[in-house]
XYZ file of C-alpha atoms in Angstrom:
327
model
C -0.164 3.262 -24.323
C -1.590 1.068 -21.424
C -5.003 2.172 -20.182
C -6.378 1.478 -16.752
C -9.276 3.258 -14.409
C -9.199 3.185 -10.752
C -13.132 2.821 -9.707
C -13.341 2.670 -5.699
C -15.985 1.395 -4.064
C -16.113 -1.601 -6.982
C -14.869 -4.441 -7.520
C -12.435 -5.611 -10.399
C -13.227 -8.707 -12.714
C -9.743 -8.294 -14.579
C -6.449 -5.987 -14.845
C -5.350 -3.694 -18.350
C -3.643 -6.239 -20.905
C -0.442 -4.747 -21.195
C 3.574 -5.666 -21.995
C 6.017 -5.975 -19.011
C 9.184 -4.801 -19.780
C 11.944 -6.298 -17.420
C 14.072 -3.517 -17.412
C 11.216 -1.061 -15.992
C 10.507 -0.151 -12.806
C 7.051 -2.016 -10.704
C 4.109 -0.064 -11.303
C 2.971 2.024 -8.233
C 1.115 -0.818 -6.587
C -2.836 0.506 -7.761
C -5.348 -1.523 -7.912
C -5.916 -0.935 -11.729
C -8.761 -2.076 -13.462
C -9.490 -2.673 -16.961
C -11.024 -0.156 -19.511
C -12.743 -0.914 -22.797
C -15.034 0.467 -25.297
C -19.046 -0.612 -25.812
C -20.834 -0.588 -29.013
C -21.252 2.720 -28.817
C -17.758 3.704 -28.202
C -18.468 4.771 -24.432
C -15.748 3.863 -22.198
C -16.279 0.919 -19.966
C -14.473 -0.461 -16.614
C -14.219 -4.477 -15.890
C -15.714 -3.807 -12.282
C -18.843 -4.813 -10.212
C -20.438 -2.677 -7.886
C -21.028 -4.842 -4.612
C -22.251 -2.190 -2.065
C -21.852 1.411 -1.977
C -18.934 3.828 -0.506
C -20.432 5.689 2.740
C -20.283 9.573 1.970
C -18.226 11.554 4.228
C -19.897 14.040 6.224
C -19.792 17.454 4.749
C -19.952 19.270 7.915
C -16.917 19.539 9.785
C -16.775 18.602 13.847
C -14.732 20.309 16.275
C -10.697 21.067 15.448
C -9.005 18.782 18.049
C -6.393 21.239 18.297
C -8.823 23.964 19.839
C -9.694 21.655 22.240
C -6.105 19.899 23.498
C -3.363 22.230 22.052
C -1.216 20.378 24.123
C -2.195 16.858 23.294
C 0.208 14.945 20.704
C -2.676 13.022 19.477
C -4.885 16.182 18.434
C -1.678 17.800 17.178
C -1.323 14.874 14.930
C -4.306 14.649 13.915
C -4.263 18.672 13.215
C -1.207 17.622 10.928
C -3.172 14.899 9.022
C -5.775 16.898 7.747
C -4.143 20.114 7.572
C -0.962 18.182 5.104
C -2.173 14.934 4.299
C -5.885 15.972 3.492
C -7.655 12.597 5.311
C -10.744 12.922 4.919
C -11.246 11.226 8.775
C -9.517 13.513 10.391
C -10.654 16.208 8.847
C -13.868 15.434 9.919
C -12.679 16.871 13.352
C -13.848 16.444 16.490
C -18.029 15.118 17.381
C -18.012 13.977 13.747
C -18.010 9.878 12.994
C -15.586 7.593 14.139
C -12.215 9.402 15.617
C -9.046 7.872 13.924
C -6.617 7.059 16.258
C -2.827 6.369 14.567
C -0.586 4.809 17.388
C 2.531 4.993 15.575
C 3.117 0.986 15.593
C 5.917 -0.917 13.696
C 5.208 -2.701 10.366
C 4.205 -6.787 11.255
C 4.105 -6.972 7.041
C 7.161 -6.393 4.743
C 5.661 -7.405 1.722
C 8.332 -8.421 -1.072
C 6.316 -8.309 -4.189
C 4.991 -4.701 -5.388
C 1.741 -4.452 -3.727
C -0.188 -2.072 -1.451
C -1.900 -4.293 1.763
C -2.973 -1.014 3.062
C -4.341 1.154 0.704
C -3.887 0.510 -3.334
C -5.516 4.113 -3.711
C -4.668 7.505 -5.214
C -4.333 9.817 -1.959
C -3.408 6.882 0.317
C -0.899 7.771 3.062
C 3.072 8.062 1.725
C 3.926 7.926 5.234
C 3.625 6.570 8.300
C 2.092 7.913 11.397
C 4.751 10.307 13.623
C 3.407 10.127 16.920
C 3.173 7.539 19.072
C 0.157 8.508 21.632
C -0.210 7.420 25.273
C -3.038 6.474 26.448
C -4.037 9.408 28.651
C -3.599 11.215 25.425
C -5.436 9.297 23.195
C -8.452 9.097 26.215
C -8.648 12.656 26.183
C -9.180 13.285 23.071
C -11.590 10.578 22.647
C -13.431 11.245 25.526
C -14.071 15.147 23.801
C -15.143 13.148 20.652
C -17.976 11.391 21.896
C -19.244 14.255 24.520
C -19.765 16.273 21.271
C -21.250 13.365 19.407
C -18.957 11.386 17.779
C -19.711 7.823 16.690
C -16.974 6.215 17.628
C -12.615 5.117 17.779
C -10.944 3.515 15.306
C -7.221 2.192 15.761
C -5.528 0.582 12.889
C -6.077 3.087 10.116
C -3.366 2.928 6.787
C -0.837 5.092 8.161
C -0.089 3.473 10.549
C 1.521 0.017 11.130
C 0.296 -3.082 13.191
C -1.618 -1.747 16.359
C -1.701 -4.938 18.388
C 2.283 -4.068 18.403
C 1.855 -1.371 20.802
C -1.228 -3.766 22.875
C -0.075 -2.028 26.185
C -1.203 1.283 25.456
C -4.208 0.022 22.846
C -5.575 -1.472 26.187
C -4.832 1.002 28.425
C -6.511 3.250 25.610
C -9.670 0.777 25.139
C -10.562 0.605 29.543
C -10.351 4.608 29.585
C -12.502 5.087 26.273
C -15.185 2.442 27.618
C -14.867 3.617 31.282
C -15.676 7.109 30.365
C -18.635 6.424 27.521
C -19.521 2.653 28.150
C -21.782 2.359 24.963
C -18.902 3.806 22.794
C -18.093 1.993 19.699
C -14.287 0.964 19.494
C -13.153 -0.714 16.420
C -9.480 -2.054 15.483
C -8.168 -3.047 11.757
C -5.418 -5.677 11.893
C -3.710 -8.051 9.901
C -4.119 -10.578 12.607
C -0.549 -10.970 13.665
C -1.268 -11.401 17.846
C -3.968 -13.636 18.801
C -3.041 -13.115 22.848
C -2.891 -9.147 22.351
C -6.365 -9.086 20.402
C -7.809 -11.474 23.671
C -6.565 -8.107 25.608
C -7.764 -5.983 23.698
C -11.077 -7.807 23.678
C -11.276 -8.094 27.645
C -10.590 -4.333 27.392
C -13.637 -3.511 25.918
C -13.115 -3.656 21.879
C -16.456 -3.614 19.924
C -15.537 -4.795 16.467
C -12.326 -6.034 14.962
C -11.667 -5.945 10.863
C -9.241 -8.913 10.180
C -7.806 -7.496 6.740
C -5.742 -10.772 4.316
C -4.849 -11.525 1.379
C -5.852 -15.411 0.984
C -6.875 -17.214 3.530
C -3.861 -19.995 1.901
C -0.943 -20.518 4.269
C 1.551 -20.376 1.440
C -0.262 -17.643 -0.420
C -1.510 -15.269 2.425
C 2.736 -15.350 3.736
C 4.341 -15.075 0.129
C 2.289 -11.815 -0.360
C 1.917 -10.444 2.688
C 5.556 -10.817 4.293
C 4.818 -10.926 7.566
C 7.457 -10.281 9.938
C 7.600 -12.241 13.332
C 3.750 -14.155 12.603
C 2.576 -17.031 10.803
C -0.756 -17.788 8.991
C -1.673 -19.744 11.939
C -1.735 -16.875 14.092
C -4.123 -14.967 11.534
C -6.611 -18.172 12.419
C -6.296 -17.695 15.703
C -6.757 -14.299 16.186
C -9.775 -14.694 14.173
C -10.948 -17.432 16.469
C -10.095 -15.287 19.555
C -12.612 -12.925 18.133
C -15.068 -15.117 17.423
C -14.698 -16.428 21.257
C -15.379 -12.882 22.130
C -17.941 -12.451 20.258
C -16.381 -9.124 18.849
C -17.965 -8.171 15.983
C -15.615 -9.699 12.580
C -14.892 -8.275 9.285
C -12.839 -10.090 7.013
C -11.240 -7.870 4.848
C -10.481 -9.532 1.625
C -7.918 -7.971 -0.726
C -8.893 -9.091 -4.310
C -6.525 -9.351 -7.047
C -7.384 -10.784 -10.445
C -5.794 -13.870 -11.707
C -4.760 -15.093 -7.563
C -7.560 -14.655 -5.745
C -9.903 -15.931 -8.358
C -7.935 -19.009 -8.520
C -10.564 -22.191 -7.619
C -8.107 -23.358 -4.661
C -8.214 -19.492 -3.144
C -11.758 -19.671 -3.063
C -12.271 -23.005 -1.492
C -9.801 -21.874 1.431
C -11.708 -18.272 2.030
C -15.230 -20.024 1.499
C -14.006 -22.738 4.526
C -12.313 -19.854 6.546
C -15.773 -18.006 6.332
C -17.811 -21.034 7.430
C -15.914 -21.342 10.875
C -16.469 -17.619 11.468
C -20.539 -17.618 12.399
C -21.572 -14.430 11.356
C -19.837 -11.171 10.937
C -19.069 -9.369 7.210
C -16.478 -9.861 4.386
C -15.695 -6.676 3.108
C -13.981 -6.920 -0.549
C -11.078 -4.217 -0.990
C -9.148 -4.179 -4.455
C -5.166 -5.014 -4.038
C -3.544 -2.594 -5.424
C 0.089 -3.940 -7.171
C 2.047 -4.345 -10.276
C -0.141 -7.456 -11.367
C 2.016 -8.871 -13.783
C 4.916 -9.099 -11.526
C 2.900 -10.188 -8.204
C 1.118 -13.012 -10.564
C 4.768 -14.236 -11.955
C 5.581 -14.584 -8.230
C 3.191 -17.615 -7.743
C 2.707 -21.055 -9.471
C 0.998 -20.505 -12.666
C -2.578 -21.536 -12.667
C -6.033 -21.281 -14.205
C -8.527 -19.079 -12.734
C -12.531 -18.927 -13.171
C -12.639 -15.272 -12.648
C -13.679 -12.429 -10.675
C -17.515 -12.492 -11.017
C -17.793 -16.558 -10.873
C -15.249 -15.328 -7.481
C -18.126 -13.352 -5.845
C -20.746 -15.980 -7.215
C -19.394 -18.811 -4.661
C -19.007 -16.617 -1.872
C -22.277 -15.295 -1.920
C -22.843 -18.887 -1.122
C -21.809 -18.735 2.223
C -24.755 -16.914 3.532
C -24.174 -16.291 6.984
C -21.746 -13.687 6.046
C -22.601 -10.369 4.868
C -20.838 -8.889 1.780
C -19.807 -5.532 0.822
C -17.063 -3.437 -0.720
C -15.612 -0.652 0.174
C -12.645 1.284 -0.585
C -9.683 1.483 2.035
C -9.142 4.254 4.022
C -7.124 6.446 2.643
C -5.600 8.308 6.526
């Protein structure tokens, strides 16, 4: 039997050993990490910690149903945490940062088995139902932060590419930062609309997480998939929100034996030092990792650790690791 550990909120140094057979189906695309035994016959995990998972808050906010019955956004988000058990939006109302699905088509249809989202046990299984306005998605925002709420996100793993739907994202962005002006607004993308994240920007986004796969034209589109958007655009939306002066995470999705590869980490080390400042946040890829890996040239890779070694190098960026939201 194959053994593997899934440790989030770490990093992986290398994948289980383990025999593909053809005939099988992919592995559920999990970001599995190798297990082992010390000298003293304790289990071990091939992982490093980088930075540590922020706790959830124990006490619960305000149910958003109670407060907009009416409101397809709070009944939505009523649904996630009542079916789906997300941890954000059961969090409720006054209590962090407000997740905000806007029901937007896929930009990515990866071909290989892996999980760009969310390579975690309890991730989504399906996408976001609703598809907000932006009255809606002001209203219930604007509740949020009167009862002391930290902040909206847009983007979470349900849901598909939010600069899709940029018409109501900035319509949704004015209202939030018209009614609380100091309000926090943050947006995860895959970086698929440059022009749409400049609206968004002029709308009154705070922060932006930018989430790839290698920062390698050929790479970063035979793994990701994307749909109607090119590497090229990824650069440039990144540059748009540098421009801005939005605040940048780089998301990095780390799998062992392609991102570890010496030419992968020249390209993110030279992506990072054209962004000045911001944070690269390291998130395990979860996939079949044989298969994925037989999908690209074969080549020779220094490893995980030796990885995170050179990028530490590029000092103007903060690291950390965290695990992806599983809403």
């Amino acid at each position: 039997l194959a053994l593997g550990a899934l440790v989030p909120g770490h990093t992986r140094l290398s994948f289980p050993a383990y025999r593909d057979d053809p005939d099988a189906p992919p592995l559920d695309p999990l970001p599995y990490a190798a297990v082992a035994a010390d000298q003293r016959g304790e289990l071990v995990v091939a992982v490093a910690e980088t930075a540590h998972v922020a706790a959830t808050p124990e006490a619960r906010g305000v149910s958003p149903l109670r407060e907009h019955a009416a409101n397809a956004l709070a009944r939505q988000l009523a649904r996630c945490s009542r079916d789906h058990e997300c941890s954000a939006a059961r969090a409720g109302i006054g209590r962090g940062q407000l997740p905000v699905p806007l029901g937007a088509p896929a930009a990515e249809r990866p071909r290989a088995p892996v999980a760009l989202r969310s390579g975690y046990a309890g991730a989504p299984t399906e996408p976001a139902a609703v598809r907000p306005t932006a009255r809606e998605i002001v209203e219930v925002a604007a509740t949020h932060l009167e009862h002391g709420g930290t902040g909206v996100s847009f983007g979470r793993a349900c849901d598909g590419e939010p600069l899709a739907r940029v018409r109501v994202l900035e319509e949704a962005i004015a209202g939030i930062r018209e009614h609380a002006p100091r309000s926090s607004v943050h947006l995860e993308t895959c970086g698929s609309d440059p022009a749409a994240l400049r609206r968004a920007a002029e709308a009154g986004l705070t922060s932006v997480t930018v989430r790839l796969g290698s920062a390698r034209s050929e790479t970063y589109e035979r793994l990701h998939g994307p749909v109607a958007h090119r590497w090229g655009d990824v650069r440039a939306t990144l540059q748009v929100a540098t421009e801005r002066r939005i605040a940048i995470t780089v998301a990095l999705l780390v799998l062992p034996g392609l991102t570890d590869r010496p030419e992968e980490i020249d390209a993110i080390v030279a992506l990072l030092g054209e962004l000045p400042g911001g944070c690269l946040e390291l998130r395990d890829l979860g996939a079949d990792p044989i298969r994925v890996l037989a999908a690209f040239p074969a080549a020779r890779p220094v490893g995980v650790r030796a990885m995170l070694e050179r990028i530490a190098e590029a000092d103007h960026f903060e690291m950390g690791t965290t695990a992806p939201a599983a809403v």
